[in-house]
Amino acid sequence: MDSLLIYGSVQGNPLYDCTGKTPEQWTSLLGTRRTFLGIALIIFGVFIEIIYVPCLGAIYKRGLLKHSCYKIMFLLGLTDMIATCTATILSGCLFTVGAVFCTYPELIYVAGCFALGGWVSSCALTLLLVINRISDILAPTISELIFSNNHTWIVAMIPILYTLSVITFTPGIIFNSTVMAWIGDPMIYENRSKE
């Protein structure tokens, strides 16, 4: 979201300037409609989101949050739900119209910031879970010190703050229906993306 903070808007940043053509022209010039893939991703994403709700509900209602590993897994589940919305449901919608960055620049940029943040958060929370499980086995005294009671929530603030800093201060990844991915390059300038 650094472009929003520095330039006041996504298109205020010269690297993301889409004013040369209309969104429809950008889509027809650079986009590729992938309707079947888009619909499949939307269906899969909705299915996964529906499955996640009772899973996280079970962790919450059965009192499993008293265990440090379940606290971390609960946060990881919430992160995955947010990331799944971007990676499947939103991507599916964008694939069905053949979107590129300049089709919906603000939406794609902000969603890309959250997609990158979701990935970073998943990685950091997974690493925290690994540290939690290994310390429980190899160094139970240290594990008790770091992860007992509400200490887990405090320690989990490290990945959460890291995620928020990535979302806020790092350029987002950009959706492109032609390359079928979220990438770092908006691919709107000729001869600049041929690496």
PDB file of C-alpha atoms in Angstrom:
ATOM      1  CA  MET A   1       0.000   0.000   0.000  1.00  0.00           C
ATOM      2  CA  ASP A   2       3.023   2.195  -0.259  1.00  0.00           C
ATOM      3  CA  SER A   3       1.662   3.825  -3.442  1.00  0.00           C
ATOM      4  CA  LEU A   4      -1.448   4.889  -1.568  1.00  0.00           C
ATOM      5  CA  LEU A   5       0.654   6.327   1.252  1.00  0.00           C
ATOM      6  CA  ILE A   6       3.247   8.079  -0.926  1.00  0.00           C
ATOM      7  CA  TYR A   7       1.224   9.165  -3.981  1.00  0.00           C
ATOM      8  CA  GLY A   8      -2.299   9.340  -2.552  1.00  0.00           C
ATOM      9  CA  SER A   9      -3.598   6.833  -5.103  1.00  0.00           C
ATOM     10  CA  VAL A  10      -2.398   3.786  -6.976  1.00  0.00           C
ATOM     11  CA  GLN A  11      -2.351   5.534 -10.342  1.00  0.00           C
ATOM     12  CA  GLY A  12      -0.555   8.535  -8.860  1.00  0.00           C
ATOM     13  CA  ASN A  13       2.548   6.336  -8.924  1.00  0.00           C
ATOM     14  CA  PRO A  14       4.145   6.629 -12.401  1.00  0.00           C
ATOM     15  CA  LEU A  15       4.954   2.895 -12.376  1.00  0.00           C
ATOM     16  CA  TYR A  16       1.229   2.100 -12.181  1.00  0.00           C
ATOM     17  CA  ASP A  17      -0.158   4.746 -14.561  1.00  0.00           C
ATOM     18  CA  CYS A  18      -3.071   3.343 -16.576  1.00  0.00           C
ATOM     19  CA  THR A  19      -4.337   6.616 -18.057  1.00  0.00           C
ATOM     20  CA  GLY A  20      -3.150   5.798 -21.594  1.00  0.00           C
ATOM     21  CA  LYS A  21      -6.137   3.534 -22.304  1.00  0.00           C
ATOM     22  CA  THR A  22      -9.551   2.700 -20.891  1.00  0.00           C
ATOM     23  CA  PRO A  23      -9.904  -0.367 -18.632  1.00  0.00           C
ATOM     24  CA  GLU A  24     -11.710  -2.182 -21.451  1.00  0.00           C
ATOM     25  CA  GLN A  25      -8.853  -1.463 -23.866  1.00  0.00           C
ATOM     26  CA  TRP A  26      -6.274  -2.737 -21.356  1.00  0.00           C
ATOM     27  CA  THR A  27      -8.321  -5.902 -20.854  1.00  0.00           C
ATOM     28  CA  SER A  28      -8.721  -6.613 -24.563  1.00  0.00           C
ATOM     29  CA  LEU A  29      -5.066  -5.773 -25.288  1.00  0.00           C
ATOM     30  CA  LEU A  30      -3.324  -7.647 -22.453  1.00  0.00           C
ATOM     31  CA  GLY A  31      -5.922  -9.864 -20.766  1.00  0.00           C
ATOM     32  CA  THR A  32      -7.005 -13.434 -21.416  1.00  0.00           C
ATOM     33  CA  ARG A  33     -10.482 -14.577 -20.367  1.00  0.00           C
ATOM     34  CA  ARG A  34     -10.376 -17.879 -18.531  1.00  0.00           C
ATOM     35  CA  THR A  35     -14.009 -18.448 -17.643  1.00  0.00           C
ATOM     36  CA  PHE A  36     -13.788 -22.147 -16.751  1.00  0.00           C
ATOM     37  CA  LEU A  37     -10.754 -21.623 -14.508  1.00  0.00           C
ATOM     38  CA  GLY A  38     -12.409 -18.615 -12.880  1.00  0.00           C
ATOM     39  CA  ILE A  39     -15.610 -20.482 -12.079  1.00  0.00           C
ATOM     40  CA  ALA A  40     -13.644 -23.485 -10.782  1.00  0.00           C
ATOM     41  CA  LEU A  41     -11.596 -21.229  -8.491  1.00  0.00           C
ATOM     42  CA  ILE A  42     -14.698 -19.487  -7.160  1.00  0.00           C
ATOM     43  CA  ILE A  43     -16.425 -22.797  -6.395  1.00  0.00           C
ATOM     44  CA  PHE A  44     -13.287 -24.213  -4.768  1.00  0.00           C
ATOM     45  CA  GLY A  45     -12.735 -21.045  -2.718  1.00  0.00           C
ATOM     46  CA  VAL A  46     -16.312 -20.927  -1.436  1.00  0.00           C
ATOM     47  CA  PHE A  47     -16.098 -24.637  -0.540  1.00  0.00           C
ATOM     48  CA  ILE A  48     -12.843 -24.110   1.395  1.00  0.00           C
ATOM     49  CA  GLU A  49     -14.259 -21.086   3.235  1.00  0.00           C
ATOM     50  CA  ILE A  50     -17.346 -23.086   4.234  1.00  0.00           C
ATOM     51  CA  ILE A  51     -15.150 -25.938   5.512  1.00  0.00           C
ATOM     52  CA  TYR A  52     -12.944 -23.562   7.507  1.00  0.00           C
ATOM     53  CA  VAL A  53     -15.823 -22.153   9.578  1.00  0.00           C
ATOM     54  CA  PRO A  54     -16.697 -25.367  11.482  1.00  0.00           C
ATOM     55  CA  CYS A  55     -13.003 -26.271  11.822  1.00  0.00           C
ATOM     56  CA  LEU A  56     -12.142 -22.976  13.490  1.00  0.00           C
ATOM     57  CA  GLY A  57     -15.401 -23.107  15.426  1.00  0.00           C
ATOM     58  CA  ALA A  58     -14.437 -26.514  16.824  1.00  0.00           C
ATOM     59  CA  ILE A  59     -11.053 -25.208  17.967  1.00  0.00           C
ATOM     60  CA  TYR A  60     -12.768 -22.268  19.659  1.00  0.00           C
ATOM     61  CA  LYS A  61     -15.766 -24.045  21.236  1.00  0.00           C
ATOM     62  CA  ARG A  62     -14.012 -27.185  22.462  1.00  0.00           C
ATOM     63  CA  GLY A  63     -11.648 -25.207  24.650  1.00  0.00           C
ATOM     64  CA  LEU A  64      -8.604 -26.113  22.603  1.00  0.00           C
ATOM     65  CA  LEU A  65      -7.366 -22.523  22.704  1.00  0.00           C
ATOM     66  CA  LYS A  66      -5.921 -23.235  26.143  1.00  0.00           C
ATOM     67  CA  HIS A  67      -3.112 -25.059  24.293  1.00  0.00           C
ATOM     68  CA  SER A  68      -0.482 -22.855  22.672  1.00  0.00           C
ATOM     69  CA  CYS A  69      -0.318 -24.835  19.429  1.00  0.00           C
ATOM     70  CA  TYR A  70      -4.069 -24.427  18.875  1.00  0.00           C
ATOM     71  CA  LYS A  71      -3.804 -20.677  19.446  1.00  0.00           C
ATOM     72  CA  ILE A  72      -1.243 -20.505  16.651  1.00  0.00           C
ATOM     73  CA  MET A  73      -3.268 -22.854  14.421  1.00  0.00           C
ATOM     74  CA  PHE A  74      -6.377 -20.732  15.007  1.00  0.00           C
ATOM     75  CA  LEU A  75      -4.511 -17.606  13.853  1.00  0.00           C
ATOM     76  CA  LEU A  76      -3.125 -19.563  10.913  1.00  0.00           C
ATOM     77  CA  GLY A  77      -6.662 -20.622   9.995  1.00  0.00           C
ATOM     78  CA  LEU A  78      -7.901 -17.012  10.062  1.00  0.00           C
ATOM     79  CA  THR A  79      -4.956 -15.997   7.890  1.00  0.00           C
ATOM     80  CA  ASP A  80      -5.698 -18.812   5.456  1.00  0.00           C
ATOM     81  CA  MET A  81      -9.333 -17.741   5.204  1.00  0.00           C
ATOM     82  CA  ILE A  82      -8.283 -14.214   4.233  1.00  0.00           C
ATOM     83  CA  ALA A  83      -5.654 -15.494   1.788  1.00  0.00           C
ATOM     84  CA  THR A  84      -8.138 -17.960   0.268  1.00  0.00           C
ATOM     85  CA  CYS A  85     -10.521 -15.105  -0.542  1.00  0.00           C
ATOM     86  CA  THR A  86      -7.810 -13.450  -2.619  1.00  0.00           C
ATOM     87  CA  ALA A  87      -6.176 -16.539  -4.104  1.00  0.00           C
ATOM     88  CA  THR A  88      -9.381 -18.257  -5.187  1.00  0.00           C
ATOM     89  CA  ILE A  89     -12.574 -16.206  -5.011  1.00  0.00           C
ATOM     90  CA  LEU A  90     -11.189 -12.846  -6.162  1.00  0.00           C
ATOM     91  CA  SER A  91      -8.781 -14.474  -8.630  1.00  0.00           C
ATOM     92  CA  GLY A  92     -11.687 -16.479 -10.036  1.00  0.00           C
ATOM     93  CA  CYS A  93     -13.735 -13.331 -10.594  1.00  0.00           C
ATOM     94  CA  LEU A  94     -10.766 -11.635 -12.266  1.00  0.00           C
ATOM     95  CA  PHE A  95     -10.101 -14.667 -14.499  1.00  0.00           C
ATOM     96  CA  THR A  96     -13.703 -14.689 -15.732  1.00  0.00           C
ATOM     97  CA  VAL A  97     -13.338 -11.154 -17.115  1.00  0.00           C
ATOM     98  CA  GLY A  98      -9.725 -11.574 -18.266  1.00  0.00           C
ATOM     99  CA  ALA A  99      -8.510  -8.823 -15.967  1.00  0.00           C
ATOM    100  CA  VAL A 100      -5.081  -7.256 -15.917  1.00  0.00           C
ATOM    101  CA  PHE A 101      -3.802  -4.587 -13.546  1.00  0.00           C
ATOM    102  CA  CYS A 102      -5.305  -1.654 -15.447  1.00  0.00           C
ATOM    103  CA  THR A 103      -8.762  -3.256 -15.551  1.00  0.00           C
ATOM    104  CA  TYR A 104      -9.278  -2.596 -11.822  1.00  0.00           C
ATOM    105  CA  PRO A 105      -6.062  -0.927 -10.614  1.00  0.00           C
ATOM    106  CA  GLU A 106      -7.120   0.054  -7.095  1.00  0.00           C
ATOM    107  CA  LEU A 107      -8.850  -3.258  -6.345  1.00  0.00           C
ATOM    108  CA  ILE A 108      -5.997  -5.353  -7.728  1.00  0.00           C
ATOM    109  CA  TYR A 109      -3.313  -3.302  -5.987  1.00  0.00           C
ATOM    110  CA  VAL A 110      -4.972  -3.358  -2.555  1.00  0.00           C
ATOM    111  CA  ALA A 111      -5.932  -7.039  -2.908  1.00  0.00           C
ATOM    112  CA  GLY A 112      -2.342  -7.758  -3.943  1.00  0.00           C
ATOM    113  CA  CYS A 113      -1.074  -6.097  -0.775  1.00  0.00           C
ATOM    114  CA  PHE A 114      -3.356  -8.331   1.293  1.00  0.00           C
ATOM    115  CA  ALA A 115      -2.442 -11.405  -0.764  1.00  0.00           C
ATOM    116  CA  LEU A 116       1.243 -10.781  -0.119  1.00  0.00           C
ATOM    117  CA  GLY A 117       0.451 -10.114   3.530  1.00  0.00           C
ATOM    118  CA  GLY A 118      -1.479 -13.389   3.725  1.00  0.00           C
ATOM    119  CA  TRP A 119       1.452 -15.309   2.326  1.00  0.00           C
ATOM    120  CA  VAL A 120       3.906 -13.616   4.698  1.00  0.00           C
ATOM    121  CA  SER A 121       1.595 -14.196   7.645  1.00  0.00           C
ATOM    122  CA  SER A 122       1.123 -17.874   6.801  1.00  0.00           C
ATOM    123  CA  CYS A 123       4.882 -18.372   6.546  1.00  0.00           C
ATOM    124  CA  ALA A 124       5.614 -16.526   9.793  1.00  0.00           C
ATOM    125  CA  LEU A 125       2.849 -18.247  11.767  1.00  0.00           C
ATOM    126  CA  THR A 126       3.902 -21.647  10.428  1.00  0.00           C
ATOM    127  CA  LEU A 127       7.460 -20.942  11.560  1.00  0.00           C
ATOM    128  CA  LEU A 128       6.109 -19.947  14.980  1.00  0.00           C
ATOM    129  CA  LEU A 129       4.149 -23.216  15.121  1.00  0.00           C
ATOM    130  CA  VAL A 130       7.308 -25.182  14.260  1.00  0.00           C
ATOM    131  CA  ILE A 131       9.235 -23.373  17.000  1.00  0.00           C
ATOM    132  CA  ASN A 132       6.390 -24.093  19.417  1.00  0.00           C
ATOM    133  CA  ARG A 133       6.276 -27.811  18.647  1.00  0.00           C
ATOM    134  CA  ILE A 134      10.059 -28.313  18.631  1.00  0.00           C
ATOM    135  CA  SER A 135      10.549 -26.350  21.852  1.00  0.00           C
ATOM    136  CA  ASP A 136       7.822 -28.437  23.512  1.00  0.00           C
ATOM    137  CA  ILE A 137       9.835 -31.571  22.751  1.00  0.00           C
ATOM    138  CA  LEU A 138      13.445 -30.411  23.082  1.00  0.00           C
ATOM    139  CA  ALA A 139      13.234 -27.609  25.650  1.00  0.00           C
ATOM    140  CA  PRO A 140       9.995 -27.813  27.658  1.00  0.00           C
ATOM    141  CA  THR A 141      11.209 -25.264  30.211  1.00  0.00           C
ATOM    142  CA  ILE A 142      11.819 -22.644  27.527  1.00  0.00           C
ATOM    143  CA  SER A 143       8.553 -23.577  25.838  1.00  0.00           C
ATOM    144  CA  GLU A 144       6.705 -23.068  29.115  1.00  0.00           C
ATOM    145  CA  LEU A 145       8.313 -19.654  29.533  1.00  0.00           C
ATOM    146  CA  ILE A 146       7.534 -18.462  25.991  1.00  0.00           C
ATOM    147  CA  PHE A 147       4.209 -20.139  25.222  1.00  0.00           C
ATOM    148  CA  SER A 148       2.372 -20.571  28.556  1.00  0.00           C
ATOM    149  CA  ASN A 149      -0.941 -18.863  29.350  1.00  0.00           C
ATOM    150  CA  ASN A 150      -1.409 -15.728  27.257  1.00  0.00           C
ATOM    151  CA  HIS A 151       2.266 -15.516  26.289  1.00  0.00           C
ATOM    152  CA  THR A 152       1.412 -17.231  22.996  1.00  0.00           C
ATOM    153  CA  TRP A 153      -0.819 -14.316  21.972  1.00  0.00           C
ATOM    154  CA  ILE A 154       1.983 -11.886  22.831  1.00  0.00           C
ATOM    155  CA  VAL A 155       4.579 -13.894  20.868  1.00  0.00           C
ATOM    156  CA  ALA A 156       2.112 -14.143  17.958  1.00  0.00           C
ATOM    157  CA  MET A 157       2.183 -10.350  17.744  1.00  0.00           C
ATOM    158  CA  ILE A 158       5.630 -10.629  16.112  1.00  0.00           C
ATOM    159  CA  PRO A 159       4.283 -12.318  12.932  1.00  0.00           C
ATOM    160  CA  ILE A 160       1.185 -10.117  13.011  1.00  0.00           C
ATOM    161  CA  LEU A 161       3.220  -6.890  13.191  1.00  0.00           C
ATOM    162  CA  TYR A 162       5.540  -8.200  10.484  1.00  0.00           C
ATOM    163  CA  THR A 163       2.512  -8.916   8.283  1.00  0.00           C
ATOM    164  CA  LEU A 164       1.054  -5.457   8.861  1.00  0.00           C
ATOM    165  CA  SER A 165       4.377  -3.837   7.953  1.00  0.00           C
ATOM    166  CA  VAL A 166       4.541  -5.853   4.709  1.00  0.00           C
ATOM    167  CA  ILE A 167       0.951  -4.916   3.823  1.00  0.00           C
ATOM    168  CA  THR A 168       1.598  -1.243   4.563  1.00  0.00           C
ATOM    169  CA  PHE A 169       5.105  -0.618   3.240  1.00  0.00           C
ATOM    170  CA  THR A 170       5.654  -3.138   0.433  1.00  0.00           C
ATOM    171  CA  PRO A 171       4.286  -2.811  -3.121  1.00  0.00           C
ATOM    172  CA  GLY A 172       1.521  -5.314  -3.688  1.00  0.00           C
ATOM    173  CA  ILE A 173       1.617  -8.224  -6.077  1.00  0.00           C
ATOM    174  CA  ILE A 174      -0.412  -7.661  -9.237  1.00  0.00           C
ATOM    175  CA  PHE A 175      -2.965 -10.007 -10.845  1.00  0.00           C
ATOM    176  CA  ASN A 176      -2.516 -10.882 -14.519  1.00  0.00           C
ATOM    177  CA  SER A 177      -4.918 -13.233 -16.305  1.00  0.00           C
ATOM    178  CA  THR A 178      -2.498 -13.920 -19.159  1.00  0.00           C
ATOM    179  CA  VAL A 179       0.333 -15.267 -17.007  1.00  0.00           C
ATOM    180  CA  MET A 180      -2.247 -16.729 -14.598  1.00  0.00           C
ATOM    181  CA  ALA A 181      -0.586 -15.418 -11.444  1.00  0.00           C
ATOM    182  CA  TRP A 182      -0.150 -12.610  -8.968  1.00  0.00           C
ATOM    183  CA  ILE A 183       3.236 -11.100  -9.871  1.00  0.00           C
ATOM    184  CA  GLY A 184       5.302  -8.060  -8.938  1.00  0.00           C
ATOM    185  CA  ASP A 185       5.111  -6.361 -12.352  1.00  0.00           C
ATOM    186  CA  PRO A 186       1.932  -4.682 -13.657  1.00  0.00           C
ATOM    187  CA  MET A 187       3.146  -5.516 -17.205  1.00  0.00           C
ATOM    188  CA  ILE A 188       1.755  -2.316 -18.714  1.00  0.00           C
ATOM    189  CA  TYR A 189       4.957  -1.063 -20.323  1.00  0.00           C
ATOM    190  CA  GLU A 190       6.401  -2.617 -23.458  1.00  0.00           C
ATOM    191  CA  ASN A 191       9.909  -4.095 -23.310  1.00  0.00           C
ATOM    192  CA  ARG A 192      10.165  -3.704 -19.523  1.00  0.00           C
ATOM    193  CA  SER A 193       8.874  -7.121 -18.498  1.00  0.00           C
ATOM    194  CA  LYS A 194      10.955  -9.443 -20.681  1.00  0.00           C
ATOM    195  CA  GLU A 195      13.297 -10.715 -17.947  1.00  0.00           C
TER     196      GLU A 195
END
